JSON list of C-alpha atoms in Angstrom, two decimals:
[
{"chain": "A", "resi": 21, "resn": "MET", "atom": "CA", "xyz": [129.24, -22.80, -158.63]},
{"chain": "A", "resi": 22, "resn": "SER", "atom": "CA", "xyz": [130.19, -25.81, -156.57]},
{"chain": "A", "resi": 23, "resn": "SER", "atom": "CA", "xyz": [133.87, -26.51, -155.97]},
{"chain": "A", "resi": 24, "resn": "SER", "atom": "CA", "xyz": [135.00, -30.04, -155.09]},
{"chain": "A", "resi": 25, "resn": "GLU", "atom": "CA", "xyz": [131.77, -31.28, -153.54]},
{"chain": "A", "resi": 26, "resn": "GLY", "atom": "CA", "xyz": [131.86, -31.64, -149.80]},
{"chain": "A", "resi": 27, "resn": "SER", "atom": "CA", "xyz": [135.52, -30.63, -149.64]},
{"chain": "A", "resi": 28, "resn": "TRP", "atom": "CA", "xyz": [135.10, -28.53, -146.50]},
{"chain": "A", "resi": 29, "resn": "ILE", "atom": "CA", "xyz": [133.25, -31.34, -144.73]},
{"chain": "A", "resi": 30, "resn": "LEU", "atom": "CA", "xyz": [135.85, -33.93, -145.70]},
{"chain": "A", "resi": 31, "resn": "SER", "atom": "CA", "xyz": [138.70, -31.64, -144.70]},
{"chain": "A", "resi": 32, "resn": "PHE", "atom": "CA", "xyz": [137.09, -30.86, -141.34]},
{"chain": "A", "resi": 33, "resn": "CYS", "atom": "CA", "xyz": [136.40, -34.49, -140.46]},
{"chain": "A", "resi": 34, "resn": "ASP", "atom": "CA", "xyz": [139.92, -35.54, -141.47]},
{"chain": "A", "resi": 35, "resn": "ARG", "atom": "CA", "xyz": [141.63, -33.07, -139.14]},
{"chain": "A", "resi": 36, "resn": "PRO", "atom": "CA", "xyz": [143.38, -34.51, -136.07]},
{"chain": "A", "resi": 37, "resn": "GLY", "atom": "CA", "xyz": [141.06, -34.10, -133.09]},
{"chain": "A", "resi": 38, "resn": "ASN", "atom": "CA", "xyz": [137.86, -34.28, -135.14]},
{"chain": "A", "resi": 39, "resn": "GLU", "atom": "CA", "xyz": [137.57, -38.07, -135.09]},
{"chain": "A", "resi": 40, "resn": "PHE", "atom": "CA", "xyz": [134.28, -37.88, -133.17]},
{"chain": "A", "resi": 41, "resn": "PHE", "atom": "CA", "xyz": [132.52, -36.16, -136.08]},
{"chain": "A", "resi": 42, "resn": "CYS", "atom": "CA", "xyz": [130.85, -37.96, -138.98]},
{"chain": "A", "resi": 43, "resn": "GLU", "atom": "CA", "xyz": [130.35, -36.55, -142.47]},
{"chain": "A", "resi": 44, "resn": "VAL", "atom": "CA", "xyz": [126.94, -34.91, -142.65]},
{"chain": "A", "resi": 45, "resn": "ASP", "atom": "CA", "xyz": [125.20, -35.75, -145.91]},
{"chain": "A", "resi": 46, "resn": "GLU", "atom": "CA", "xyz": [124.88, -32.64, -148.11]},
{"chain": "A", "resi": 47, "resn": "SER", "atom": "CA", "xyz": [121.24, -33.43, -148.88]},
{"chain": "A", "resi": 48, "resn": "PHE", "atom": "CA", "xyz": [120.50, -33.01, -145.17]},
{"chain": "A", "resi": 49, "resn": "ILE", "atom": "CA", "xyz": [122.16, -29.58, -145.14]},
{"chain": "A", "resi": 50, "resn": "ILE", "atom": "CA", "xyz": [120.53, -28.40, -148.36]},
{"chain": "A", "resi": 51, "resn": "ASP", "atom": "CA", "xyz": [117.08, -29.13, -146.89]},
{"chain": "A", "resi": 52, "resn": "ARG", "atom": "CA", "xyz": [116.56, -25.88, -144.99]},
{"chain": "A", "resi": 53, "resn": "SER", "atom": "CA", "xyz": [113.85, -27.47, -142.84]},
{"chain": "A", "resi": 54, "resn": "ASN", "atom": "CA", "xyz": [116.67, -29.29, -141.03]},
{"chain": "A", "resi": 55, "resn": "LEU", "atom": "CA", "xyz": [118.37, -25.99, -140.18]},
{"chain": "A", "resi": 56, "resn": "ILE", "atom": "CA", "xyz": [115.46, -24.09, -138.65]},
{"chain": "A", "resi": 57, "resn": "GLY", "atom": "CA", "xyz": [116.61, -21.89, -135.76]},
{"chain": "A", "resi": 58, "resn": "LEU", "atom": "CA", "xyz": [120.34, -22.08, -136.52]},
{"chain": "A", "resi": 59, "resn": "LYS", "atom": "CA", "xyz": [120.47, -18.74, -138.33]},
{"chain": "A", "resi": 60, "resn": "ASP", "atom": "CA", "xyz": [119.81, -16.94, -135.05]},
{"chain": "A", "resi": 61, "resn": "GLN", "atom": "CA", "xyz": [122.60, -18.83, -133.28]},
{"chain": "A", "resi": 62, "resn": "VAL", "atom": "CA", "xyz": [125.44, -18.40, -135.78]},
{"chain": "A", "resi": 63, "resn": "PRO", "atom": "CA", "xyz": [126.76, -15.06, -137.09]},
{"chain": "A", "resi": 64, "resn": "HIS", "atom": "CA", "xyz": [127.55, -14.89, -140.82]},
{"chain": "A", "resi": 65, "resn": "TYR", "atom": "CA", "xyz": [125.22, -17.87, -141.20]},
{"chain": "A", "resi": 66, "resn": "GLU", "atom": "CA", "xyz": [124.76, -17.74, -144.98]},
{"chain": "A", "resi": 67, "resn": "TYR", "atom": "CA", "xyz": [128.48, -17.34, -145.63]},
{"chain": "A", "resi": 68, "resn": "ALA", "atom": "CA", "xyz": [129.37, -20.24, -143.33]},
{"chain": "A", "resi": 69, "resn": "LEU", "atom": "CA", "xyz": [126.71, -22.39, -144.98]},
{"chain": "A", "resi": 70, "resn": "GLU", "atom": "CA", "xyz": [128.20, -21.69, -148.43]},
{"chain": "A", "resi": 71, "resn": "LEU", "atom": "CA", "xyz": [131.63, -22.76, -147.24]},
{"chain": "A", "resi": 72, "resn": "ILE", "atom": "CA", "xyz": [130.28, -25.99, -145.75]},
{"chain": "A", "resi": 73, "resn": "LEU", "atom": "CA", "xyz": [128.51, -26.84, -149.00]},
{"chain": "A", "resi": 74, "resn": "GLY", "atom": "CA", "xyz": [131.60, -26.07, -151.07]},
{"chain": "A", "resi": 75, "resn": "LEU", "atom": "CA", "xyz": [130.02, -23.09, -152.83]},
{"chain": "A", "resi": 76, "resn": "ASP", "atom": "CA", "xyz": [132.01, -20.06, -153.95]},
{"chain": "A", "resi": 77, "resn": "PRO", "atom": "CA", "xyz": [131.05, -17.15, -151.70]},
{"chain": "A", "resi": 78, "resn": "ASP", "atom": "CA", "xyz": [130.53, -13.66, -153.13]},
{"chain": "A", "resi": 79, "resn": "GLU", "atom": "CA", "xyz": [133.86, -12.04, -153.82]},
{"chain": "A", "resi": 80, "resn": "ASP", "atom": "CA", "xyz": [133.27, -8.75, -152.01]},
{"chain": "A", "resi": 81, "resn": "GLU", "atom": "CA", "xyz": [135.99, -7.42, -149.76]},
{"chain": "A", "resi": 82, "resn": "ALA", "atom": "CA", "xyz": [134.17, -8.05, -146.48]},
{"chain": "A", "resi": 83, "resn": "ARG", "atom": "CA", "xyz": [133.59, -11.73, -147.24]},
{"chain": "A", "resi": 84, "resn": "ALA", "atom": "CA", "xyz": [137.15, -12.15, -148.48]},
{"chain": "A", "resi": 85, "resn": "ARG", "atom": "CA", "xyz": [138.47, -10.79, -145.19]},
{"chain": "A", "resi": 86, "resn": "LEU", "atom": "CA", "xyz": [136.11, -13.05, -143.24]},
{"chain": "A", "resi": 87, "resn": "SER", "atom": "CA", "xyz": [137.21, -16.15, -145.15]},
{"chain": "A", "resi": 88, "resn": "GLN", "atom": "CA", "xyz": [140.84, -15.51, -144.24]},
{"chain": "A", "resi": 89, "resn": "SER", "atom": "CA", "xyz": [140.14, -14.90, -140.57]},
{"chain": "A", "resi": 90, "resn": "MET", "atom": "CA", "xyz": [139.99, -17.24, -137.62]},
{"chain": "A", "resi": 91, "resn": "ILE", "atom": "CA", "xyz": [136.52, -15.86, -136.94]},
{"chain": "A", "resi": 92, "resn": "GLY", "atom": "CA", "xyz": [135.32, -17.10, -140.32]},
{"chain": "A", "resi": 93, "resn": "GLU", "atom": "CA", "xyz": [136.59, -20.61, -139.63]},
{"chain": "A", "resi": 94, "resn": "GLN", "atom": "CA", "xyz": [135.18, -20.63, -136.10]},
{"chain": "A", "resi": 95, "resn": "VAL", "atom": "CA", "xyz": [131.65, -19.67, -137.14]},
{"chain": "A", "resi": 96, "resn": "THR", "atom": "CA", "xyz": [131.76, -22.26, -139.93]},
{"chain": "A", "resi": 97, "resn": "GLN", "atom": "CA", "xyz": [132.82, -24.97, -137.48]},
{"chain": "A", "resi": 98, "resn": "THR", "atom": "CA", "xyz": [130.09, -23.88, -135.05]},
{"chain": "A", "resi": 99, "resn": "LEU", "atom": "CA", "xyz": [127.42, -24.07, -137.73]},
{"chain": "A", "resi": 100, "resn": "TYR", "atom": "CA", "xyz": [128.64, -27.48, -138.89]},
{"chain": "A", "resi": 101, "resn": "GLY", "atom": "CA", "xyz": [128.72, -28.72, -135.29]},
{"chain": "A", "resi": 102, "resn": "LEU", "atom": "CA", "xyz": [125.13, -27.68, -134.65]},
{"chain": "A", "resi": 103, "resn": "ILE", "atom": "CA", "xyz": [124.01, -29.26, -137.92]},
{"chain": "A", "resi": 104, "resn": "HIS", "atom": "CA", "xyz": [125.97, -32.38, -136.93]},
{"chain": "A", "resi": 105, "resn": "ALA", "atom": "CA", "xyz": [124.07, -32.63, -133.63]},
{"chain": "A", "resi": 106, "resn": "ARG", "atom": "CA", "xyz": [120.80, -32.82, -135.58]},
{"chain": "A", "resi": 107, "resn": "TYR", "atom": "CA", "xyz": [122.11, -35.15, -138.27]},
{"chain": "A", "resi": 108, "resn": "ILE", "atom": "CA", "xyz": [123.32, -37.84, -135.87]},
{"chain": "A", "resi": 109, "resn": "LEU", "atom": "CA", "xyz": [119.74, -38.26, -134.65]},
{"chain": "A", "resi": 110, "resn": "THR", "atom": "CA", "xyz": [118.70, -39.42, -138.14]},
{"chain": "A", "resi": 111, "resn": "ASP", "atom": "CA", "xyz": [119.02, -42.95, -139.51]},
{"chain": "A", "resi": 112, "resn": "GLY", "atom": "CA", "xyz": [121.92, -41.95, -141.75]},
{"chain": "A", "resi": 113, "resn": "GLY", "atom": "CA", "xyz": [123.76, -40.21, -138.95]},
{"chain": "A", "resi": 114, "resn": "ILE", "atom": "CA", "xyz": [123.22, -43.06, -136.51]},
{"chain": "A", "resi": 115, "resn": "ASP", "atom": "CA", "xyz": [124.54, -45.54, -139.07]},
{"chain": "A", "resi": 116, "resn": "GLN", "atom": "CA", "xyz": [127.76, -43.52, -139.48]},
{"chain": "A", "resi": 117, "resn": "MET", "atom": "CA", "xyz": [128.22, -43.11, -135.74]},
{"chain": "A", "resi": 118, "resn": "MET", "atom": "CA", "xyz": [127.58, -46.82, -135.22]},
{"chain": "A", "resi": 119, "resn": "ILE", "atom": "CA", "xyz": [130.58, -47.64, -137.40]},
{"chain": "A", "resi": 120, "resn": "LYS", "atom": "CA", "xyz": [132.73, -45.30, -135.32]},
{"chain": "A", "resi": 121, "resn": "TRP", "atom": "CA", "xyz": [131.34, -46.77, -132.10]},
{"chain": "A", "resi": 122, "resn": "ARG", "atom": "CA", "xyz": [132.08, -50.33, -133.18]},
{"chain": "A", "resi": 123, "resn": "ASN", "atom": "CA", "xyz": [135.60, -49.30, -134.18]},
{"chain": "A", "resi": 124, "resn": "GLY", "atom": "CA", "xyz": [136.18, -47.79, -130.74]},
{"chain": "A", "resi": 125, "resn": "ASP", "atom": "CA", "xyz": [136.73, -44.30, -132.18]},
{"chain": "A", "resi": 126, "resn": "PHE", "atom": "CA", "xyz": [135.12, -42.73, -129.11]},
{"chain": "A", "resi": 127, "resn": "GLY", "atom": "CA", "xyz": [137.23, -44.68, -126.65]},
{"chain": "A", "resi": 128, "resn": "PHE", "atom": "CA", "xyz": [136.47, -47.24, -123.97]},
{"chain": "A", "resi": 129, "resn": "CYS", "atom": "CA", "xyz": [135.07, -47.05, -120.45]},
{"chain": "A", "resi": 130, "resn": "PRO", "atom": "CA", "xyz": [137.89, -46.73, -117.89]},
{"chain": "A", "resi": 131, "resn": "ARG", "atom": "CA", "xyz": [135.82, -48.57, -115.28]},
{"chain": "A", "resi": 132, "resn": "PHE", "atom": "CA", "xyz": [137.38, -52.00, -114.73]},
{"chain": "A", "resi": 133, "resn": "TYR", "atom": "CA", "xyz": [134.13, -53.97, -114.49]},
{"chain": "A", "resi": 134, "resn": "CYS", "atom": "CA", "xyz": [132.79, -52.45, -117.72]},
{"chain": "A", "resi": 135, "resn": "GLU", "atom": "CA", "xyz": [135.42, -54.51, -119.56]},
{"chain": "A", "resi": 136, "resn": "LYS", "atom": "CA", "xyz": [136.40, -51.83, -122.08]},
{"chain": "A", "resi": 137, "resn": "GLN", "atom": "CA", "xyz": [132.86, -51.04, -123.10]},
{"chain": "A", "resi": 138, "resn": "ASN", "atom": "CA", "xyz": [132.73, -48.76, -126.16]},
{"chain": "A", "resi": 139, "resn": "LEU", "atom": "CA", "xyz": [131.66, -45.20, -125.34]},
{"chain": "A", "resi": 140, "resn": "LEU", "atom": "CA", "xyz": [129.46, -42.68, -127.15]},
{"chain": "A", "resi": 141, "resn": "PRO", "atom": "CA", "xyz": [129.85, -38.87, -127.23]},
{"chain": "A", "resi": 142, "resn": "VAL", "atom": "CA", "xyz": [127.25, -36.78, -125.43]},
{"chain": "A", "resi": 143, "resn": "GLY", "atom": "CA", "xyz": [126.73, -33.14, -124.55]},
{"chain": "A", "resi": 144, "resn": "LEU", "atom": "CA", "xyz": [125.67, -31.91, -121.14]},
{"chain": "A", "resi": 145, "resn": "SER", "atom": "CA", "xyz": [123.87, -29.00, -122.81]},
{"chain": "A", "resi": 146, "resn": "ASP", "atom": "CA", "xyz": [122.40, -28.23, -126.22]},
{"chain": "A", "resi": 147, "resn": "ILE", "atom": "CA", "xyz": [123.57, -24.63, -125.91]},
{"chain": "A", "resi": 148, "resn": "PRO", "atom": "CA", "xyz": [126.88, -23.85, -127.69]},
{"chain": "A", "resi": 149, "resn": "LYS", "atom": "CA", "xyz": [129.87, -23.14, -125.42]},
{"chain": "A", "resi": 150, "resn": "ALA", "atom": "CA", "xyz": [127.97, -24.27, -122.32]},
{"chain": "A", "resi": 151, "resn": "SER", "atom": "CA", "xyz": [130.00, -27.47, -121.85]},
{"chain": "A", "resi": 152, "resn": "THR", "atom": "CA", "xyz": [132.55, -29.63, -123.62]},
{"chain": "A", "resi": 153, "resn": "VAL", "atom": "CA", "xyz": [131.77, -33.09, -124.96]},
{"chain": "A", "resi": 154, "resn": "LYS", "atom": "CA", "xyz": [131.72, -36.06, -122.56]},
{"chain": "A", "resi": 155, "resn": "LEU", "atom": "CA", "xyz": [131.69, -39.80, -123.18]},
{"chain": "A", "resi": 156, "resn": "PHE", "atom": "CA", "xyz": [128.75, -41.95, -122.11]},
{"chain": "A", "resi": 157, "resn": "CYS", "atom": "CA", "xyz": [129.12, -45.58, -121.07]},
{"chain": "A", "resi": 158, "resn": "PRO", "atom": "CA", "xyz": [125.91, -47.55, -121.70]},
{"chain": "A", "resi": 159, "resn": "ARG", "atom": "CA", "xyz": [127.02, -50.28, -119.30]},
{"chain": "A", "resi": 160, "resn": "CYS", "atom": "CA", "xyz": [127.62, -48.36, -116.07]},
{"chain": "A", "resi": 161, "resn": "VAL", "atom": "CA", "xyz": [125.45, -45.44, -117.32]},
{"chain": "A", "resi": 162, "resn": "ASP", "atom": "CA", "xyz": [128.05, -42.85, -116.33]},
{"chain": "A", "resi": 163, "resn": "ILE", "atom": "CA", "xyz": [129.96, -40.17, -118.22]},
{"chain": "A", "resi": 164, "resn": "TYR", "atom": "CA", "xyz": [133.68, -39.53, -118.56]},
{"chain": "A", "resi": 165, "resn": "THR", "atom": "CA", "xyz": [136.04, -36.87, -119.86]},
{"chain": "A", "resi": 166, "resn": "PRO", "atom": "CA", "xyz": [137.82, -37.78, -123.12]},
{"chain": "A", "resi": 167, "resn": "ILE", "atom": "CA", "xyz": [141.48, -38.74, -122.72]},
{"chain": "A", "resi": 168, "resn": "ASN", "atom": "CA", "xyz": [142.66, -36.86, -125.81]},
{"chain": "A", "resi": 169, "resn": "GLU", "atom": "CA", "xyz": [143.27, -33.16, -125.13]},
{"chain": "A", "resi": 170, "resn": "TYR", "atom": "CA", "xyz": [141.89, -32.21, -128.55]},
{"chain": "A", "resi": 171, "resn": "HIS", "atom": "CA", "xyz": [138.64, -34.02, -127.81]},
{"chain": "A", "resi": 172, "resn": "GLN", "atom": "CA", "xyz": [138.39, -32.27, -124.44]},
{"chain": "A", "resi": 173, "resn": "GLU", "atom": "CA", "xyz": [137.98, -28.95, -126.27]},
{"chain": "A", "resi": 174, "resn": "ILE", "atom": "CA", "xyz": [135.06, -30.03, -128.48]},
{"chain": "A", "resi": 175, "resn": "ASP", "atom": "CA", "xyz": [131.74, -28.31, -127.78]},
{"chain": "A", "resi": 176, "resn": "GLY", "atom": "CA", "xyz": [129.22, -30.73, -126.30]},
{"chain": "A", "resi": 177, "resn": "ALA", "atom": "CA", "xyz": [126.39, -29.03, -128.22]},
{"chain": "A", "resi": 178, "resn": "PHE", "atom": "CA", "xyz": [127.87, -30.51, -131.42]},
{"chain": "A", "resi": 179, "resn": "PHE", "atom": "CA", "xyz": [126.57, -33.91, -130.24]},
{"chain": "A", "resi": 180, "resn": "GLY", "atom": "CA", "xyz": [123.62, -32.88, -128.11]},
{"chain": "A", "resi": 181, "resn": "THR", "atom": "CA", "xyz": [122.18, -34.27, -124.92]},
{"chain": "A", "resi": 182, "resn": "GLY", "atom": "CA", "xyz": [120.05, -36.97, -126.54]},
{"chain": "A", "resi": 183, "resn": "PHE", "atom": "CA", "xyz": [122.33, -38.76, -128.97]},
{"chain": "A", "resi": 184, "resn": "PRO", "atom": "CA", "xyz": [123.27, -41.90, -126.93]},
{"chain": "A", "resi": 185, "resn": "HIS", "atom": "CA", "xyz": [119.65, -42.42, -125.96]},
{"chain": "A", "resi": 186, "resn": "MET", "atom": "CA", "xyz": [118.43, -42.12, -129.57]},
{"chain": "A", "resi": 187, "resn": "PHE", "atom": "CA", "xyz": [121.24, -44.46, -130.63]},
{"chain": "A", "resi": 188, "resn": "PHE", "atom": "CA", "xyz": [120.05, -47.27, -128.35]},
{"chain": "A", "resi": 189, "resn": "PHE", "atom": "CA", "xyz": [116.39, -46.45, -128.93]},
{"chain": "A", "resi": 190, "resn": "GLU", "atom": "CA", "xyz": [116.98, -47.21, -132.61]},
{"chain": "A", "resi": 191, "resn": "HIS", "atom": "CA", "xyz": [119.22, -50.19, -131.87]},
{"chain": "A", "resi": 192, "resn": "PRO", "atom": "CA", "xyz": [118.16, -51.74, -128.53]},
{"chain": "A", "resi": 193, "resn": "GLU", "atom": "CA", "xyz": [119.95, -54.97, -129.48]},
{"chain": "A", "resi": 194, "resn": "LEU", "atom": "CA", "xyz": [123.26, -53.12, -129.08]},
{"chain": "A", "resi": 195, "resn": "LYS", "atom": "CA", "xyz": [122.61, -51.92, -125.54]},
{"chain": "A", "resi": 196, "resn": "PRO", "atom": "CA", "xyz": [124.81, -53.86, -123.10]},
{"chain": "A", "resi": 197, "resn": "GLY", "atom": "CA", "xyz": [123.59, -55.11, -119.74]},
{"chain": "A", "resi": 198, "resn": "ARG", "atom": "CA", "xyz": [124.73, -53.62, -116.46]},
{"chain": "A", "resi": 199, "resn": "PRO", "atom": "CA", "xyz": [127.96, -55.04, -114.99]},
{"chain": "A", "resi": 200, "resn": "VAL", "atom": "CA", "xyz": [127.37, -58.40, -113.28]},
{"chain": "A", "resi": 201, "resn": "ILE", "atom": "CA", "xyz": [130.17, -57.77, -110.80]},
{"chain": "A", "resi": 202, "resn": "ASN", "atom": "CA", "xyz": [130.61, -54.64, -108.70]},
{"chain": "A", "resi": 203, "resn": "PHE", "atom": "CA", "xyz": [133.58, -53.79, -106.55]},
{"chain": "A", "resi": 204, "resn": "VAL", "atom": "CA", "xyz": [133.06, -54.51, -102.84]},
{"chain": "A", "resi": 205, "resn": "PRO", "atom": "CA", "xyz": [135.51, -52.84, -100.43]},
{"chain": "A", "resi": 206, "resn": "ARG", "atom": "CA", "xyz": [137.00, -55.23, -97.87]},
{"chain": "A", "resi": 207, "resn": "LEU", "atom": "CA", "xyz": [139.38, -55.02, -94.93]},
{"chain": "A", "resi": 208, "resn": "PHE", "atom": "CA", "xyz": [141.06, -58.21, -93.68]},
{"chain": "A", "resi": 209, "resn": "GLY", "atom": "CA", "xyz": [138.61, -60.15, -95.84]},
{"chain": "A", "resi": 210, "resn": "PHE", "atom": "CA", "xyz": [135.50, -58.56, -94.30]},
{"chain": "A", "resi": 211, "resn": "LYS", "atom": "CA", "xyz": [133.10, -56.34, -96.23]},
{"chain": "A", "resi": 212, "resn": "ILE", "atom": "CA", "xyz": [133.17, -52.73, -95.12]},
{"chain": "A", "resi": 213, "resn": "HIS", "atom": "CA", "xyz": [129.71, -51.38, -94.34]},
{"chain": "A", "resi": 214, "resn": "PRO", "atom": "CA", "xyz": [129.02, -48.04, -96.10]},
{"chain": "A", "resi": 215, "resn": "THR", "atom": "CA", "xyz": [128.07, -46.33, -92.82]},
{"chain": "A", "resi": 216, "resn": "VAL", "atom": "CA", "xyz": [131.48, -46.94, -91.25]},
{"chain": "A", "resi": 217, "resn": "TYR", "atom": "CA", "xyz": [132.86, -43.77, -92.83]},
{"chain": "A", "resi": 218, "resn": "ASP", "atom": "CA", "xyz": [129.89, -41.74, -91.61]},
{"chain": "A", "resi": 219, "resn": "SER", "atom": "CA", "xyz": [130.56, -42.73, -88.02]},
{"chain": "A", "resi": 220, "resn": "GLN", "atom": "CA", "xyz": [134.18, -41.60, -88.34]},
{"chain": "A", "resi": 221, "resn": "GLN", "atom": "CA", "xyz": [133.11, -38.08, -89.28]},
{"chain": "A", "resi": 222, "resn": "ILE", "atom": "CA", "xyz": [130.99, -37.59, -86.16]}
]
């Protein structure tokens, strides 16, 4: 019943704009205990799950229409994204994301004093469609919008709010220190006191 194993997952991860995603291990998806609660969040759940696993869906007319529609692809991507958010909190998922992080696949911090620190994807909400994905810098502990327009459209719930923190909890040796140097505004060589701007607004 299985077509080329994992073909949907491989195809999805290989698409331009999906570089942030890792390949979820099929054994994780097959274990239904890892998917508890997702059925209520995703319409056509069983059908989307069959597509992700590379199974041949039932050949009734309704499913055939769904498979050819944008709606069918959207719900399948949503289900995979929510599964992905759970998978990257596991050892296997963290290992895959670590490779991407080390390769700079998520980009680098634009802050000058962070010295091109590698970023990690993070969601501002675990609820689908609530917010798009952001990029977390472990050095300045701030978040940024992805540069790539495709990445700017990715749902933040597909990475979750806790991923960067779990990443460094599992690998504290990878967590960088805070920047040693911080920018100090000066005028004619003198430091500008922060309250000077407040006095100008009075």
